[in-house]
Short mmCIF file of C-alpha atoms in Angstrom, two decimals:
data_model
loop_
_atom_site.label_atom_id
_atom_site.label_comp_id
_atom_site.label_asym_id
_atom_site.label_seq_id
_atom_site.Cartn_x
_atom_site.Cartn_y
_atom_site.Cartn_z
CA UNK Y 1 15.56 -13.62 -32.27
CA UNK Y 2 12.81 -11.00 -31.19
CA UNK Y 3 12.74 -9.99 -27.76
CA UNK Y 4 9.38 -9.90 -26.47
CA UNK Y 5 10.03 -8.44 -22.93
CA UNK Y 6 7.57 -5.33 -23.33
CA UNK Y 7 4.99 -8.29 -25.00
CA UNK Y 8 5.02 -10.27 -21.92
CA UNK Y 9 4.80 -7.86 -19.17
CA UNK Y 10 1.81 -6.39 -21.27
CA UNK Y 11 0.21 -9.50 -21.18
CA UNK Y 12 0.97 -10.34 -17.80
CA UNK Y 13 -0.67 -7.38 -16.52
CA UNK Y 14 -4.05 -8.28 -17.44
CA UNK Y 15 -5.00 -11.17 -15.08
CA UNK Y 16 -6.93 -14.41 -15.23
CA UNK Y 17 -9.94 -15.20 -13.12
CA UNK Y 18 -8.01 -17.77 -11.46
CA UNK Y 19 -4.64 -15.55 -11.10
CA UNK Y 20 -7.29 -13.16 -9.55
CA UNK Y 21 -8.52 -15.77 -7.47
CA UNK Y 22 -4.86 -16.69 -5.99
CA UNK Y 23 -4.04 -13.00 -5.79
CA UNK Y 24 -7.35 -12.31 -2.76
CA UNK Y 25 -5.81 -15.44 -1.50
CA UNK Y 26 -2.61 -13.41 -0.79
CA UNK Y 27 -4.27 -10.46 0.36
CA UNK Y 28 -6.49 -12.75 3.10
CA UNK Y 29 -3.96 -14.02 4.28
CA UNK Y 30 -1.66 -10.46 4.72
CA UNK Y 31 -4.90 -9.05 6.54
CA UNK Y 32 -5.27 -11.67 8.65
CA UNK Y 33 -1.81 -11.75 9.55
CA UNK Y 34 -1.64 -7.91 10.09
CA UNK Y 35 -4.84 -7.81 12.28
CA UNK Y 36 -3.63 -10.18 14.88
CA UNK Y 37 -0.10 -8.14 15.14
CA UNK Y 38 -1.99 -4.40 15.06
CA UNK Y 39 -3.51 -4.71 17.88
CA UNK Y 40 -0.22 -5.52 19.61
CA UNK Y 41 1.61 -2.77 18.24
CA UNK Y 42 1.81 -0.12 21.20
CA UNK Y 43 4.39 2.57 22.77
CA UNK Y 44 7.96 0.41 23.30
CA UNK Y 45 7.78 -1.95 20.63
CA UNK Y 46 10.84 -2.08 18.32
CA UNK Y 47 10.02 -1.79 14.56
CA UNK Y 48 12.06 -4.92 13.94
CA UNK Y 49 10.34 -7.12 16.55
CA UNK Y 50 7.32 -6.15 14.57
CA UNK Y 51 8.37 -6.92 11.64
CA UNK Y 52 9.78 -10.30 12.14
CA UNK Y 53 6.40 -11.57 14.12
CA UNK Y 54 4.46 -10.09 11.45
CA UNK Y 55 6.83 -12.20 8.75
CA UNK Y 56 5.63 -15.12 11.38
CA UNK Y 57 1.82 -14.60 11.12
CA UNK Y 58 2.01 -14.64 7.64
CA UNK Y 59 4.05 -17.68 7.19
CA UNK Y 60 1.57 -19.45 10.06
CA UNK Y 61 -1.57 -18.58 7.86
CA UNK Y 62 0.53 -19.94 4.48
CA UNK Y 63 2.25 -17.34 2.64
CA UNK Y 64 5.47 -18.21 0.93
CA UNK Y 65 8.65 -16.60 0.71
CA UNK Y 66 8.04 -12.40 1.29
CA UNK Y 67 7.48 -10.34 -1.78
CA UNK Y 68 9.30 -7.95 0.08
CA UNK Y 69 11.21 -7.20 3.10
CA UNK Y 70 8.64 -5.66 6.04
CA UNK Y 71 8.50 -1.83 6.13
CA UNK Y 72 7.74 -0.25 9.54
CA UNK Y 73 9.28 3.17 9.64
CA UNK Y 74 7.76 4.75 12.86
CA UNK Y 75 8.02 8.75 13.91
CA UNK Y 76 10.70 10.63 11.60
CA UNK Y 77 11.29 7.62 10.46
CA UNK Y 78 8.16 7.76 8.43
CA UNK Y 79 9.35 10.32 6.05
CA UNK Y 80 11.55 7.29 4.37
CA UNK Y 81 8.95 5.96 1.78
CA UNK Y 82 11.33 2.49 2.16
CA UNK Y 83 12.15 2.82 5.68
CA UNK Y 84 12.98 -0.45 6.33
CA UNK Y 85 12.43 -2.00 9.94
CA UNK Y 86 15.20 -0.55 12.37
CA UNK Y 87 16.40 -0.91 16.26
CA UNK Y 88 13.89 2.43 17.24
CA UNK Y 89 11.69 1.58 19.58
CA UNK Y 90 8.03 3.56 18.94
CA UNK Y 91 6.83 5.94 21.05
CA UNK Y 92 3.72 7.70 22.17
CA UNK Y 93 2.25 9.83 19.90
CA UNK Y 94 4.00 8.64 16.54
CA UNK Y 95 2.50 7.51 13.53
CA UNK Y 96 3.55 4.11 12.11
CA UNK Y 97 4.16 3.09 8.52
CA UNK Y 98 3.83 -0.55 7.90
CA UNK Y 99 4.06 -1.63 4.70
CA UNK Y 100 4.05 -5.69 4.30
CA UNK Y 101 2.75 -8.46 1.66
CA UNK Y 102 2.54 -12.60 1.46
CA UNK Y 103 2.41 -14.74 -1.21
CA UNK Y 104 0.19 -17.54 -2.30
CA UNK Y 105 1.12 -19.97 -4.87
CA UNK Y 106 3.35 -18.14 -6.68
CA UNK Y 107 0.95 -14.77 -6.55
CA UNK Y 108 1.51 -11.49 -4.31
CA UNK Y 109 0.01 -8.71 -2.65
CA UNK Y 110 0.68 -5.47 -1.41
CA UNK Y 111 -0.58 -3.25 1.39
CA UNK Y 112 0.22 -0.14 3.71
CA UNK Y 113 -1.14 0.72 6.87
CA UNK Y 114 -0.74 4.14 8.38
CA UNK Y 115 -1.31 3.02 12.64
CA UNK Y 116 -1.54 5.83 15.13
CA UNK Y 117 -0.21 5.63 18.87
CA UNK Y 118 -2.66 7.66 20.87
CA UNK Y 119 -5.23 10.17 19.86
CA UNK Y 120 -4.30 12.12 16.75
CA UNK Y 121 -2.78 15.59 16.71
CA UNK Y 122 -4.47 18.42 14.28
CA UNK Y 123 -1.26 18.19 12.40
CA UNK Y 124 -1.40 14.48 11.74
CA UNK Y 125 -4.99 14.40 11.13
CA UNK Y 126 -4.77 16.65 8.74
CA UNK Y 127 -2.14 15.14 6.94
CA UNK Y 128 -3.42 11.94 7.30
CA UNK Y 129 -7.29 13.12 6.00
CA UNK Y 130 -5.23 14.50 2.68
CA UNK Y 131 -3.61 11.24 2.01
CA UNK Y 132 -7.00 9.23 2.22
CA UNK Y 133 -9.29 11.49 0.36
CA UNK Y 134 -6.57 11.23 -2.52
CA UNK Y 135 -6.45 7.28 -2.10
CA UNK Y 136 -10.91 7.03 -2.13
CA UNK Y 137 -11.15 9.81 -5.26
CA UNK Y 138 -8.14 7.93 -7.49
CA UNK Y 139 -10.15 4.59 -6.34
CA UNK Y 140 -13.47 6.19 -7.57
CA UNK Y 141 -11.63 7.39 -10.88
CA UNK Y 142 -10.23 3.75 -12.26
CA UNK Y 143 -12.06 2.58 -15.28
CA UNK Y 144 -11.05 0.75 -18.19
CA UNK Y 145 -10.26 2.98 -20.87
CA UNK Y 146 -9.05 5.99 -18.54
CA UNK Y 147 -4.92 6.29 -18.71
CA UNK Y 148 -2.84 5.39 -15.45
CA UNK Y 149 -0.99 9.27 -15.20
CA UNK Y 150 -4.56 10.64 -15.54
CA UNK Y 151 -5.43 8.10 -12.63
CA UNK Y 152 -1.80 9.38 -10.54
CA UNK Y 153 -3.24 13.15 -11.38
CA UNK Y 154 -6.22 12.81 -9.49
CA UNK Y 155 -4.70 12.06 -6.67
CA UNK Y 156 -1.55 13.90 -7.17
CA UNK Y 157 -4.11 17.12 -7.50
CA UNK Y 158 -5.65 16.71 -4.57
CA UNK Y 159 -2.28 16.46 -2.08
CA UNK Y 160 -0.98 19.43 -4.25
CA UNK Y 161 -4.09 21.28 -3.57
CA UNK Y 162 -3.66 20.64 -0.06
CA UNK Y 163 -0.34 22.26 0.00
CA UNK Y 164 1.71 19.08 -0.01
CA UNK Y 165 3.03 18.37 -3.13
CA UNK Y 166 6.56 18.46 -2.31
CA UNK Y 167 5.84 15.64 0.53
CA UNK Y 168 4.38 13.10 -2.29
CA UNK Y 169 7.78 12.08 -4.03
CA UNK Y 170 7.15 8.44 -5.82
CA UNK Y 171 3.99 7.34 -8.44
CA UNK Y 172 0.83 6.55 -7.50
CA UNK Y 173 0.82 2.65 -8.03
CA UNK Y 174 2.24 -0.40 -9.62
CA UNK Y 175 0.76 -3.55 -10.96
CA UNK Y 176 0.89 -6.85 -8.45
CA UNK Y 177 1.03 -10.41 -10.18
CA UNK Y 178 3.85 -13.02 -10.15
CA UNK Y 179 6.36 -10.18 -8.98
CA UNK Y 180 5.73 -7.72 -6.90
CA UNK Y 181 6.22 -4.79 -8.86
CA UNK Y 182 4.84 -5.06 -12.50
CA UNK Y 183 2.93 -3.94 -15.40
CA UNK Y 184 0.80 -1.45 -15.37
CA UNK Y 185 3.09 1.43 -13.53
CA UNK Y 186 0.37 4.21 -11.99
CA UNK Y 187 2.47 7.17 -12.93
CA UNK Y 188 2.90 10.47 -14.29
CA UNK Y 189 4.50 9.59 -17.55
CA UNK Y 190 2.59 6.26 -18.13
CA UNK Y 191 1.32 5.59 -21.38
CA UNK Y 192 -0.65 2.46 -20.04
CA UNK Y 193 -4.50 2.12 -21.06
CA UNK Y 194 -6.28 0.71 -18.13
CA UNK Y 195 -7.84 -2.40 -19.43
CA UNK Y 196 -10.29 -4.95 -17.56
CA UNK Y 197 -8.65 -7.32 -15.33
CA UNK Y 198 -5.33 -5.45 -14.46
CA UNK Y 199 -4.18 -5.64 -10.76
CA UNK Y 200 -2.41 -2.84 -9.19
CA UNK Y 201 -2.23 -0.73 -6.17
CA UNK Y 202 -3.18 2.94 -5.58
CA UNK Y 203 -1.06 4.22 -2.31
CA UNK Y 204 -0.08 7.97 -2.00
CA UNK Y 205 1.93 9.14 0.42
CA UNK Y 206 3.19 12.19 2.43
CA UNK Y 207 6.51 12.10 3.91
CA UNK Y 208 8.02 14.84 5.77
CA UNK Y 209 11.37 14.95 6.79
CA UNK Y 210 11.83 15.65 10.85
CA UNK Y 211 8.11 14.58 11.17
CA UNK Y 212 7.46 11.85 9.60
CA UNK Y 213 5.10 10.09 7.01
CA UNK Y 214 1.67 8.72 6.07
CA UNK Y 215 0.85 6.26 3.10
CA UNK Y 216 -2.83 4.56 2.59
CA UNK Y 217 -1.62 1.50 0.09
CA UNK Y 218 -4.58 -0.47 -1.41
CA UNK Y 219 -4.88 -3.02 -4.25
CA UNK Y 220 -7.79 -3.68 -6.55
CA UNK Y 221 -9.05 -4.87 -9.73
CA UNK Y 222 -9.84 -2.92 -12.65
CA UNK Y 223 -13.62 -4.50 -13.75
CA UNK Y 224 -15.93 -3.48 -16.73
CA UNK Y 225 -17.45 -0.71 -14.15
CA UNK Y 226 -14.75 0.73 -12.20
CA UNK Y 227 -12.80 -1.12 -9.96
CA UNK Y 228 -13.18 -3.61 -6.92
CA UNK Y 229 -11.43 -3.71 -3.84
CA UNK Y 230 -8.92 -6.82 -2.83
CA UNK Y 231 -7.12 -6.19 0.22
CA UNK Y 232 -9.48 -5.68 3.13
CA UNK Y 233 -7.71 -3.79 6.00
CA UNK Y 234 -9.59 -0.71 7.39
CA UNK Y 235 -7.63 2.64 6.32
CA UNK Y 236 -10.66 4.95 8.10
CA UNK Y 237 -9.22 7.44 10.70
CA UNK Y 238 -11.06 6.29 13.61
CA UNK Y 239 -9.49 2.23 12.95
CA UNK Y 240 -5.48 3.59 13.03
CA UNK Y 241 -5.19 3.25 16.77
CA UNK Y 242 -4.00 0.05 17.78
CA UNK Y 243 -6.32 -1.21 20.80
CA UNK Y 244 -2.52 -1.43 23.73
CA UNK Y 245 -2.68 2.63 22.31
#
């Protein structure tokens, strides 16, 4: 017998039109689910009361069993890249990590939202600024042929440039299919070509301990030009703050 692990996840990670297909499926269905929960996020709410009515709005619109349990690590908290939903009630002023997925026939996605309660301080502007300009300019970067650690460089460049490179402590991305975590891996030491049809996310991070965190999580499609977008959530600064906020 030959085992044909590496084989497999190889040719799992380049998808099918109609895995692709099931795949924005998933992601519709996590944005709409999110949307109608963000804007009741606001000063009071415990993380794990948001986390189990956003597990509801997904189920209502038809996802499956959860890829993953929900992440919403709010305040310090947000310095725990898998700070799973806890007893703290939010307050004013803190910035919220919530990190959630659905699934669609089998299929997954994958998504982060950085939300903001109240009007930003220069602090977490700043830091949140760094962590989307190295999200767009890896996004810009993907094409087929380019090598996933040169993709995790660009943006790994541009938070170290910044002065944060000690605060960005996991790879860049990780391909989406079937499971949740899968080939390609968007790392430093990845040897992976990107190819035309792979699925994966791109979502740096900051996380500070005593302050707290920000990661932009995205996932797209590698095409024969570049890339295209398939979740759908706005990550712009001036969409973070939850309408209650």
């Amino acid at each position: 017998l030959i085992p044909l692990g590496k084989e497999l996840d190889s040719l799992r990670a380049i998808k099918e039109k109609e895995e692709i297909s099931l795949i924005k499926k998933a992601t519709r269905i996590a944005t709409q689910g999110f949307l109608e929960l963000k804007d009741t996020v606001k000063p009071g709410s415990r993380e794990r009361n948001l986390a189990i009515e956003l597990e509801h709005q997904l189920k209502k619109r038809g996802s499956g069993e959860l890829p993953f349990e929900i992440i919403v690590a709010s305040g310090p908290r947000g310095a725990l890249p898998h700070g799973v939903a806890s007893e703290k009630r939010i307050r004013k002023g803190e910035m919220v990590i919530i990190d959630f997925g659905s699934r669609y026939k089998g299929y997954c996605s994958d998504e982060t939202c950085t939300l903001l309660m109240g009007s930003p301080t220069r602090r977490q502007k700043k830091v949140y600024q760094i962590v989307k300009a190295a999200h767009d300019k890896a996004i810009d970067f993907i094409k087929p042929g380019r090598k996933a650690s040169q993709i995790d460089e660009v943006a790994r460049e541009h938070i170290r440039q910044a002065g944060y490179n000690h605060g960005f402590s996991h790879g860049l991305g990780h391909g989406v299919g079937l499971a949740i975590h899968e080939e390609p891996l968007i790392s430093p030491d990845s040897s992976t070509v990107i190819e035309e049809g792979m699925v994966f996310t791109i979502e740096p991070g900051i996380y500070l301990e005593g302050w707290g965190g920000v990661r932009i999580e995205d996932m797209v499609v590698a095409t024969r030009e570049g890339c295209r977008m398939l979740t759908q959530v706005s990550k712009e600064m001036g969409s973070i703050v939850p309408k209650q906020c």
